[in-house]
PDB file of C-alpha atoms in Angstrom:
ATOM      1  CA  UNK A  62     -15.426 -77.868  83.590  1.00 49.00           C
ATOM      2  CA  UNK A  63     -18.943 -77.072  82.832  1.00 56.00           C
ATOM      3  CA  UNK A  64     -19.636 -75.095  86.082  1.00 59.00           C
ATOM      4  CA  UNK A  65     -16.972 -72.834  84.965  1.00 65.00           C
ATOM      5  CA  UNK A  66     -18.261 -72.679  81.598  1.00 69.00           C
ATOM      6  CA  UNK A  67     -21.575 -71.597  82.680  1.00 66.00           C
ATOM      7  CA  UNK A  68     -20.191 -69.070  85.487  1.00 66.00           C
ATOM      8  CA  UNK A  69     -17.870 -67.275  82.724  1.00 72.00           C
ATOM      9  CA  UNK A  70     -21.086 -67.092  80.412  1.00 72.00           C
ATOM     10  CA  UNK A  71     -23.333 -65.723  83.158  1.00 71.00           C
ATOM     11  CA  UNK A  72     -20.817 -63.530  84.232  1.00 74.00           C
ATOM     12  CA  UNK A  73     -21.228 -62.192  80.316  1.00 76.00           C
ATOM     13  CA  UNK A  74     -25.181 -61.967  80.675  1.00 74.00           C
ATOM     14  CA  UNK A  75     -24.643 -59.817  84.240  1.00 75.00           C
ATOM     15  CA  UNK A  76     -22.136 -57.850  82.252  1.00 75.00           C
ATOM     16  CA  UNK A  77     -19.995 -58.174  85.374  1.00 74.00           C
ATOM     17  CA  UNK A  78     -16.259 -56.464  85.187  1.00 75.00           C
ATOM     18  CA  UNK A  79     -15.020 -57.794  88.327  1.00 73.00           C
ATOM     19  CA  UNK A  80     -15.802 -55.110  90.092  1.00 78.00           C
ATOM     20  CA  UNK A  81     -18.740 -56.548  91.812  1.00 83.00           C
ATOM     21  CA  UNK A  82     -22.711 -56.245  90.364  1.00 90.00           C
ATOM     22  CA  UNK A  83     -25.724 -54.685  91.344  1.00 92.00           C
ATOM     23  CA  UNK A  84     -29.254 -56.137  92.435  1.00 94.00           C
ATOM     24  CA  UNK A  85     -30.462 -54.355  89.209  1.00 93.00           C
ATOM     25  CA  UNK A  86     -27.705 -56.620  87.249  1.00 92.00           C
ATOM     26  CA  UNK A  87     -28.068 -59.649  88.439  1.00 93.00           C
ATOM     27  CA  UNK A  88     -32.050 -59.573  87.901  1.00 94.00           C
ATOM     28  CA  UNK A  89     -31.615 -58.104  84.416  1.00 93.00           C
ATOM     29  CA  UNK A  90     -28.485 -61.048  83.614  1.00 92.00           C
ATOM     30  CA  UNK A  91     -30.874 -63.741  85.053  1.00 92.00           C
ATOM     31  CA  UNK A  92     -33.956 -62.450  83.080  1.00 94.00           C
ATOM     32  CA  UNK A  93     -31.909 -62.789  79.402  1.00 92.00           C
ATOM     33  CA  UNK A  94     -30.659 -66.273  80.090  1.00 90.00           C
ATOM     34  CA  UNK A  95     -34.298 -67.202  81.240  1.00 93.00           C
ATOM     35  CA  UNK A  96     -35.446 -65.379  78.016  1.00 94.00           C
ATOM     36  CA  UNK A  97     -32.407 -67.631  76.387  1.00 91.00           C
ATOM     37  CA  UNK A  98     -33.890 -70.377  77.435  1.00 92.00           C
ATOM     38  CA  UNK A  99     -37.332 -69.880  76.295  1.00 95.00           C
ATOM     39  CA  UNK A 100     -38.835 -68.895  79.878  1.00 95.00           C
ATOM     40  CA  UNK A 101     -40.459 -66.349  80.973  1.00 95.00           C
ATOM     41  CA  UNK A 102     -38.170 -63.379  82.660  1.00 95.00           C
ATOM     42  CA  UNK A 103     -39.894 -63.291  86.279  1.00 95.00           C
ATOM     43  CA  UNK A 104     -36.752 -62.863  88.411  1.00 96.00           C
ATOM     44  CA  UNK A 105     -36.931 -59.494  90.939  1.00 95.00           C
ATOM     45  CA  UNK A 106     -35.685 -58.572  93.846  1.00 95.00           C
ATOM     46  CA  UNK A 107     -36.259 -56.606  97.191  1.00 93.00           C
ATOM     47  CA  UNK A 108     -33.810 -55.217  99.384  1.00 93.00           C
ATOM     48  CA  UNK A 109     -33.812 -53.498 103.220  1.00 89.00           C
ATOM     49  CA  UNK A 110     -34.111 -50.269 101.551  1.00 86.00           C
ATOM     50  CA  UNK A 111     -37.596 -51.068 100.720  1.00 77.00           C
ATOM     51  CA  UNK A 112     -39.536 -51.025 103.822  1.00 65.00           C
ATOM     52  CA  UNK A 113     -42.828 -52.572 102.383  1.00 67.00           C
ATOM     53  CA  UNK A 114     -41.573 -55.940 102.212  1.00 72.00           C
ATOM     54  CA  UNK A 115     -39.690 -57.842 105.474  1.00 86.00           C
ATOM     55  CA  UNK A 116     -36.615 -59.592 103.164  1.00 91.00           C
ATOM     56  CA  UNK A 117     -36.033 -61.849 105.999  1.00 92.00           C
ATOM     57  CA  UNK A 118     -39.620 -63.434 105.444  1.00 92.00           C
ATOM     58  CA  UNK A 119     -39.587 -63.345 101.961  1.00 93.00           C
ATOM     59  CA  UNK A 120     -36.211 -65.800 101.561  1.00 95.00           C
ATOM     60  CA  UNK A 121     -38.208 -67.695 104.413  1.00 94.00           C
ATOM     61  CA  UNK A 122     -40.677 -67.660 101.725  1.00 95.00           C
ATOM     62  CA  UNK A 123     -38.514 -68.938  98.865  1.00 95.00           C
ATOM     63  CA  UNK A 124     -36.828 -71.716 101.134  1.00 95.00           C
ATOM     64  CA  UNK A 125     -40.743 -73.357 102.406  1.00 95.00           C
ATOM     65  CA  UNK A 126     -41.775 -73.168  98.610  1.00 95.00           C
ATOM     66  CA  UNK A 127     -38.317 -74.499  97.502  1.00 93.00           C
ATOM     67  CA  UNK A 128     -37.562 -71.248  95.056  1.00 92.00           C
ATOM     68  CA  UNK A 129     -34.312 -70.630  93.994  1.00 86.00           C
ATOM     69  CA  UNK A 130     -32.967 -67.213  96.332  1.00 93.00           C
ATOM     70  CA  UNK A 131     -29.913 -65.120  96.059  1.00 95.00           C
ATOM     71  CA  UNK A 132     -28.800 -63.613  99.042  1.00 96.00           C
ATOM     72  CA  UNK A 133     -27.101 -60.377  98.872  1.00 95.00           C
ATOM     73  CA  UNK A 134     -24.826 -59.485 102.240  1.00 96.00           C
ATOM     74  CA  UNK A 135     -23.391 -56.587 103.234  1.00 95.00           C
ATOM     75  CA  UNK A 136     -20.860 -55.898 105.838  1.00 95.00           C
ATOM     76  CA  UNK A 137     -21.253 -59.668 106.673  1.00 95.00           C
ATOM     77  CA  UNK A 138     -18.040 -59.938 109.403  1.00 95.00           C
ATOM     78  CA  UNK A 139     -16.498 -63.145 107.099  1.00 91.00           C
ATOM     79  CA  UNK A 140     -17.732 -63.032 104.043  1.00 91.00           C
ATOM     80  CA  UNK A 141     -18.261 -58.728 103.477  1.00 91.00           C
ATOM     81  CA  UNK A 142     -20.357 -57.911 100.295  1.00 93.00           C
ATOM     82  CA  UNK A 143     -21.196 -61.052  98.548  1.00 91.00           C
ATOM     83  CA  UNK A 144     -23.723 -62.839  96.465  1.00 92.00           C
ATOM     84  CA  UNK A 145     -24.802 -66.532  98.275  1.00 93.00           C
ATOM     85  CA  UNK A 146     -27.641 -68.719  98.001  1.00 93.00           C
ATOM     86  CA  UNK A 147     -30.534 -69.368 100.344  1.00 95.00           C
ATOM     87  CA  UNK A 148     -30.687 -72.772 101.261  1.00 94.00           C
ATOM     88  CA  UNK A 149     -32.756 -72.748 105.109  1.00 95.00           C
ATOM     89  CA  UNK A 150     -33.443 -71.245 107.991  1.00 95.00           C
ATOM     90  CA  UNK A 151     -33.169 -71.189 111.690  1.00 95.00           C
ATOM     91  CA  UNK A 152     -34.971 -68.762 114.361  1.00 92.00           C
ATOM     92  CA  UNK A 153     -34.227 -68.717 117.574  1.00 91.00           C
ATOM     93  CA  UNK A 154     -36.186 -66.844 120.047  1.00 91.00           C
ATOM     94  CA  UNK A 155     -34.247 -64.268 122.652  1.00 89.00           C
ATOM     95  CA  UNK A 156     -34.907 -62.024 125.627  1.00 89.00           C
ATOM     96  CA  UNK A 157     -34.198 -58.308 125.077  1.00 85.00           C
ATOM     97  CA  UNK A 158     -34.954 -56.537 128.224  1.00 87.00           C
ATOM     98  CA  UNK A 159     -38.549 -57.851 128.768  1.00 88.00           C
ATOM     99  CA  UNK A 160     -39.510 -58.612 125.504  1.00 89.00           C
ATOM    100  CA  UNK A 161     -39.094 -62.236 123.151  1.00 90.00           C
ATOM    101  CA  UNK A 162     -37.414 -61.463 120.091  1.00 87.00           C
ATOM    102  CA  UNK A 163     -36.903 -63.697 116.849  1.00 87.00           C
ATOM    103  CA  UNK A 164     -33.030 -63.676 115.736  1.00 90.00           C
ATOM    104  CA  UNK A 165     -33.125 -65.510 111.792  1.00 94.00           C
ATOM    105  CA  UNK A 166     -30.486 -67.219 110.848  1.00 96.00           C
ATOM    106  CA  UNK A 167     -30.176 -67.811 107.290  1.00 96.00           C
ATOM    107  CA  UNK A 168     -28.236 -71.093 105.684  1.00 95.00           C
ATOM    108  CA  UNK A 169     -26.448 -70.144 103.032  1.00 93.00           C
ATOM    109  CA  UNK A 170     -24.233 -71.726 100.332  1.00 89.00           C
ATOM    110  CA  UNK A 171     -21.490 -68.970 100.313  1.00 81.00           C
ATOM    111  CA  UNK A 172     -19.697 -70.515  97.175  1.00 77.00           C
ATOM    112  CA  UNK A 173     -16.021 -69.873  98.838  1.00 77.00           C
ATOM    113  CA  UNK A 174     -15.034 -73.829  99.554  1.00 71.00           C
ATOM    114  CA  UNK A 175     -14.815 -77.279  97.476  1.00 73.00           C
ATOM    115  CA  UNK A 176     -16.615 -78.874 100.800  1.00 74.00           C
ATOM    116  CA  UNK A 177     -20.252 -79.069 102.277  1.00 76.00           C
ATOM    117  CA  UNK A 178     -19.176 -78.512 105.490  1.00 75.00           C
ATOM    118  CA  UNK A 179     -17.364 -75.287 104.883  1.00 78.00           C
ATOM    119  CA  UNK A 180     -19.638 -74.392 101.583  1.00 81.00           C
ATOM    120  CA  UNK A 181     -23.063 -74.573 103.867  1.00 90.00           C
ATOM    121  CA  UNK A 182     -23.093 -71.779 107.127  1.00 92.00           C
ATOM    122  CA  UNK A 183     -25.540 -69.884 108.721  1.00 94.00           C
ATOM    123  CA  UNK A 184     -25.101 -66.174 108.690  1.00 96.00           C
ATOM    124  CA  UNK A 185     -27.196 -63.774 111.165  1.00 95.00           C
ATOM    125  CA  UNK A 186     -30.168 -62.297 109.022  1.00 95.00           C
ATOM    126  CA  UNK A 187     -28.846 -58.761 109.558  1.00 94.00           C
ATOM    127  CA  UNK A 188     -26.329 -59.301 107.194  1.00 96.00           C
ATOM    128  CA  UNK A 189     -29.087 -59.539 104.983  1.00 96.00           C
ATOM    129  CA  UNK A 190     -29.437 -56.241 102.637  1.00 94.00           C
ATOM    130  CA  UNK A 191     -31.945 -57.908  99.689  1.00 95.00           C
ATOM    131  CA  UNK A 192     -32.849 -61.094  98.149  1.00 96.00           C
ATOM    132  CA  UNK A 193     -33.111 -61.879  94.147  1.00 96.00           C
ATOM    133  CA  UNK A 194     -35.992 -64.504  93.646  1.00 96.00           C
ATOM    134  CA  UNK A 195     -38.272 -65.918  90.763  1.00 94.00           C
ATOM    135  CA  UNK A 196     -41.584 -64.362  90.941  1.00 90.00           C
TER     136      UNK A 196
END
């Protein structure tokens, strides 16, 4: 009962219709409740369209310092556009024509399922359009 207490209030503070929120939202709705709280507002966020920062390395970032990450996926083949949290990591290295590549895997909580087992999945990092972090 509380979890759906505080998702209904956040929903409020990201001023969320149901029609789906921006990066831009969810920063702003997580800086007033950390402002609500009496902390300081330090959440940002990156995304793919800004190519100074690699976002795949950053939520690698976030998961070795234990920080708290949203996710943001788009086009993702199961769960489309949609807000998860970063929980690990797996990299795996690949041949592609001569060359060793890293594929990232990101483990994610998607938030669909009542179970650990269907709740925690890796998705393919280039599902991956931005990540929402405390600075």
């Amino acid at each position: 009962m509380r979890q759906k207490a505080f998702y209904d209030s956040f929903k409020l503070l990201l001023e969320d219709n149901g029609g789906g929120t921006s990066y831009t939202q969810v920063k702003n709705g997580i800086n007033k409740y950390l402002k609500s709280i009496g902390k300081n507002p330090t959440c940002t966020y990156i995304t793919t369209a800004n190519l100074l920062y690699n976002v795949t390395s950053k939520i690698i970032d976030c998961i070795e310092n234990r920080k708290p990450c949203i996710v943001g996926l788009s086009n993702e083949p199961k769960y489309g556009n949609h807000w998860v949290v970063g929980v690990g990591y797996a990299r795996y290295q690949a041949v592609d024509d001569w060359d060793l590549i890293n594929i990232d895997f990101i483990k994610i909580n998607n938030g669909w399922y009542t179970t650990k087992s269907r709740s925690i999945v890796y998705v393919n990092s280039m599902y991956v359009d931005g990540l929402i972090y405390l600075k």
